[in-house]
């Protein structure tokens, strides 16, 4: 009889424990994922250009979701802007001698689909006194992106040549700071090695 009671109490306790653990199991940690969109070719299109000089070329490319990315190219500078609608635009978020060919989006996948909270873009830098033809520096700009608020701003800069596994460093920074970063009050920083190229982006002209 006593054995039956102990068995019954054990079954009841185990059942209660399984119910208590169910919500914790259901609330699995959010998964940070990556998506990519192009800044050249593909679905990008030129919307304006100075016909005489061939400069000041404004190009629009699909971002993630319904908003667009804009690049404005001159002879020695390319800037990146975000266009959320005809009336909501964040200009010149980051600029350099040139930009990479794609944008990496970091976000969380939910039942609503992929929701980005940050973007990473490669910024190519040039020393005007250098004799080299290509870029002299490369920096990964980590950007806070909030499509719901039409908000974009720099979070951090990672020198792509001075840091080992720079891409992973940039992704880690995006995942750690992106979801809660406040563009109005938080200040961008350098992640990893600080160089002349990160300093140039920290203090844009």
Short mmCIF file of C-alpha atoms in Angstrom, two decimals:
data_model
loop_
_atom_site.label_atom_id
_atom_site.label_comp_id
_atom_site.label_asym_id
_atom_site.label_seq_id
_atom_site.Cartn_x
_atom_site.Cartn_y
_atom_site.Cartn_z
CA UNK A 1 0.00 0.00 0.00
CA UNK A 2 2.80 2.35 0.96
CA UNK A 3 4.61 1.45 -2.26
CA UNK A 4 1.55 2.34 -4.31
CA UNK A 5 1.27 5.73 -2.59
CA UNK A 6 4.95 6.50 -3.23
CA UNK A 7 4.56 5.54 -6.88
CA UNK A 8 1.48 7.77 -7.20
CA UNK A 9 3.30 10.72 -5.56
CA UNK A 10 6.28 10.24 -7.86
CA UNK A 11 4.10 10.22 -10.99
CA UNK A 12 2.27 13.34 -9.83
CA UNK A 13 5.53 15.14 -9.04
CA UNK A 14 7.06 14.25 -12.40
CA UNK A 15 3.94 15.40 -14.24
CA UNK A 16 3.96 18.72 -12.39
CA UNK A 17 7.64 19.21 -13.17
CA UNK A 18 7.06 18.54 -16.86
CA UNK A 19 4.25 21.13 -16.97
CA UNK A 20 6.42 23.70 -15.21
CA UNK A 21 9.24 23.11 -17.69
CA UNK A 22 6.98 23.31 -20.76
CA UNK A 23 6.96 27.14 -21.07
CA UNK A 24 10.73 27.26 -20.74
CA UNK A 25 11.10 24.72 -23.52
CA UNK A 26 8.62 26.59 -25.70
CA UNK A 27 10.52 29.87 -25.33
CA UNK A 28 13.64 28.86 -27.22
CA UNK A 29 16.31 31.53 -27.61
CA UNK A 30 15.93 33.75 -30.67
CA UNK A 31 18.13 32.79 -33.62
CA UNK A 32 20.26 35.48 -35.20
CA UNK A 33 20.40 35.01 -38.95
CA UNK A 34 21.93 36.63 -42.02
CA UNK A 35 20.45 37.81 -45.29
CA UNK A 36 22.20 39.57 -48.18
CA UNK A 37 21.13 42.16 -50.76
CA UNK A 38 23.16 43.63 -53.63
CA UNK A 39 24.59 47.12 -54.07
CA UNK A 40 25.61 46.46 -57.68
CA UNK A 41 23.92 44.74 -60.60
CA UNK A 42 20.90 42.59 -59.95
CA UNK A 43 17.83 44.70 -59.34
CA UNK A 44 19.71 47.98 -58.80
CA UNK A 45 18.86 50.87 -61.11
CA UNK A 46 20.22 54.35 -61.77
CA UNK A 47 17.65 57.09 -61.14
CA UNK A 48 19.78 60.22 -61.71
CA UNK A 49 23.17 61.18 -63.13
CA UNK A 50 25.01 64.27 -64.32
CA UNK A 51 25.10 63.71 -68.08
CA UNK A 52 28.02 66.07 -68.67
CA UNK A 53 30.42 64.66 -66.09
CA UNK A 54 28.99 61.19 -65.59
CA UNK A 55 29.26 61.77 -61.85
CA UNK A 56 26.77 62.30 -59.04
CA UNK A 57 25.15 59.04 -60.07
CA UNK A 58 22.26 58.10 -57.80
CA UNK A 59 21.43 54.40 -57.75
CA UNK A 60 18.67 52.56 -55.89
CA UNK A 61 18.80 48.93 -54.83
CA UNK A 62 16.25 46.85 -52.93
CA UNK A 63 16.97 46.65 -49.22
CA UNK A 64 15.34 44.08 -47.03
CA UNK A 65 11.58 44.22 -47.14
CA UNK A 66 9.95 47.20 -48.78
CA UNK A 67 12.59 49.90 -48.27
CA UNK A 68 15.45 50.77 -50.62
CA UNK A 69 19.14 51.52 -50.45
CA UNK A 70 20.60 54.50 -52.30
CA UNK A 71 24.21 55.05 -53.31
CA UNK A 72 25.41 58.42 -54.54
CA UNK A 73 28.72 58.22 -56.43
CA UNK A 74 31.07 61.06 -57.29
CA UNK A 75 34.67 60.93 -58.47
CA UNK A 76 36.21 60.06 -55.08
CA UNK A 77 33.26 59.34 -52.78
CA UNK A 78 30.32 56.96 -52.51
CA UNK A 79 27.69 57.45 -49.82
CA UNK A 80 24.96 55.09 -48.63
CA UNK A 81 21.45 56.25 -47.74
CA UNK A 82 18.29 54.41 -46.67
CA UNK A 83 14.95 55.22 -48.31
CA UNK A 84 11.99 53.86 -46.34
CA UNK A 85 9.35 55.80 -48.30
CA UNK A 86 9.03 58.92 -50.42
CA UNK A 87 9.01 61.05 -47.28
CA UNK A 88 11.20 58.96 -44.96
CA UNK A 89 14.88 58.88 -45.89
CA UNK A 90 18.10 58.70 -43.87
CA UNK A 91 20.87 60.25 -45.99
CA UNK A 92 24.63 59.61 -45.96
CA UNK A 93 24.66 57.02 -43.19
CA UNK A 94 28.19 56.02 -44.18
CA UNK A 95 30.54 57.02 -46.98
CA UNK A 96 33.96 56.17 -48.37
CA UNK A 97 36.04 55.98 -51.51
CA UNK A 98 33.81 53.08 -52.54
CA UNK A 99 31.51 50.47 -51.01
CA UNK A 100 31.32 46.70 -51.11
CA UNK A 101 29.10 44.83 -53.55
CA UNK A 102 26.51 43.73 -51.00
CA UNK A 103 24.93 44.48 -47.63
CA UNK A 104 24.73 41.85 -44.91
CA UNK A 105 21.60 42.02 -42.77
CA UNK A 106 21.48 40.61 -39.26
CA UNK A 107 18.10 39.86 -37.76
CA UNK A 108 15.77 37.41 -36.10
CA UNK A 109 13.51 34.97 -37.91
CA UNK A 110 10.03 34.76 -36.39
CA UNK A 111 6.52 33.86 -37.52
CA UNK A 112 6.47 37.32 -39.15
CA UNK A 113 9.47 36.46 -41.26
CA UNK A 114 13.01 37.85 -41.09
CA UNK A 115 13.19 41.04 -39.02
CA UNK A 116 16.49 42.93 -39.40
CA UNK A 117 17.96 44.98 -36.58
CA UNK A 118 21.38 45.69 -38.10
CA UNK A 119 23.28 45.88 -41.38
CA UNK A 120 26.95 45.47 -42.19
CA UNK A 121 28.51 47.16 -45.21
CA UNK A 122 32.13 47.18 -46.35
CA UNK A 123 33.56 50.67 -46.78
CA UNK A 124 36.64 50.99 -49.00
CA UNK A 125 39.03 53.76 -48.02
CA UNK A 126 41.63 55.58 -50.10
CA UNK A 127 44.75 57.54 -49.21
CA UNK A 128 44.80 60.47 -51.68
CA UNK A 129 48.60 60.55 -51.54
CA UNK A 130 49.10 56.84 -52.16
CA UNK A 131 50.17 55.61 -55.58
CA UNK A 132 48.10 52.44 -55.36
CA UNK A 133 45.14 52.07 -57.70
CA UNK A 134 42.92 50.09 -55.36
CA UNK A 135 41.63 50.66 -51.85
CA UNK A 136 44.19 51.33 -49.12
CA UNK A 137 41.87 50.41 -46.28
CA UNK A 138 38.68 48.44 -45.65
CA UNK A 139 36.29 48.94 -42.77
CA UNK A 140 33.12 47.02 -41.91
CA UNK A 141 30.49 49.54 -40.83
CA UNK A 142 27.94 48.03 -38.45
CA UNK A 143 24.65 49.93 -38.65
CA UNK A 144 21.55 49.94 -36.49
CA UNK A 145 18.47 49.49 -38.69
CA UNK A 146 14.90 49.92 -37.45
CA UNK A 147 12.45 49.78 -40.39
CA UNK A 148 9.44 50.37 -38.12
CA UNK A 149 10.86 53.73 -37.00
CA UNK A 150 12.63 54.51 -40.30
CA UNK A 151 15.85 54.83 -38.33
CA UNK A 152 19.45 54.03 -39.25
CA UNK A 153 22.74 55.01 -37.61
CA UNK A 154 26.29 53.68 -37.13
CA UNK A 155 26.90 51.31 -34.21
CA UNK A 156 30.56 50.42 -34.69
CA UNK A 157 33.44 50.19 -37.15
CA UNK A 158 35.67 47.14 -37.61
CA UNK A 159 38.89 47.38 -39.61
CA UNK A 160 38.62 44.46 -41.99
CA UNK A 161 42.37 44.14 -42.54
CA UNK A 162 43.67 44.80 -39.04
CA UNK A 163 41.46 42.24 -37.27
CA UNK A 164 41.44 38.48 -37.62
CA UNK A 165 37.96 37.14 -38.37
CA UNK A 166 36.71 40.67 -38.92
CA UNK A 167 33.39 39.46 -40.35
CA UNK A 168 32.65 37.43 -37.22
CA UNK A 169 33.64 40.40 -35.07
CA UNK A 170 31.23 42.64 -36.97
CA UNK A 171 28.40 40.09 -36.72
CA UNK A 172 28.97 39.65 -33.00
CA UNK A 173 28.84 43.42 -32.51
CA UNK A 174 25.64 43.66 -34.56
CA UNK A 175 23.97 40.87 -32.57
CA UNK A 176 25.09 42.22 -29.20
CA UNK A 177 24.27 45.89 -29.69
CA UNK A 178 21.91 46.10 -32.65
CA UNK A 179 18.58 45.11 -31.08
CA UNK A 180 18.77 47.67 -28.25
CA UNK A 181 20.97 50.41 -29.74
CA UNK A 182 19.53 53.94 -29.44
CA UNK A 183 20.50 56.22 -32.30
CA UNK A 184 19.48 59.35 -30.38
CA UNK A 185 21.72 58.75 -27.38
CA UNK A 186 24.23 55.94 -27.98
CA UNK A 187 27.56 56.72 -29.64
CA UNK A 188 29.34 54.60 -32.27
CA UNK A 189 32.62 52.96 -31.29
CA UNK A 190 35.53 51.05 -32.79
CA UNK A 191 35.43 47.29 -32.27
CA UNK A 192 38.81 45.58 -32.35
CA UNK A 193 41.93 47.35 -33.54
CA UNK A 194 41.69 51.11 -33.91
CA UNK A 195 43.30 52.40 -37.11
CA UNK A 196 43.47 55.52 -39.22
CA UNK A 197 40.61 54.16 -41.30
CA UNK A 198 38.24 53.58 -38.38
CA UNK A 199 39.18 57.00 -37.04
CA UNK A 200 38.34 58.56 -40.43
CA UNK A 201 34.82 57.12 -40.26
CA UNK A 202 34.44 58.09 -36.61
CA UNK A 203 35.15 61.67 -37.62
CA UNK A 204 33.61 62.04 -41.09
CA UNK A 205 34.21 65.25 -43.00
#
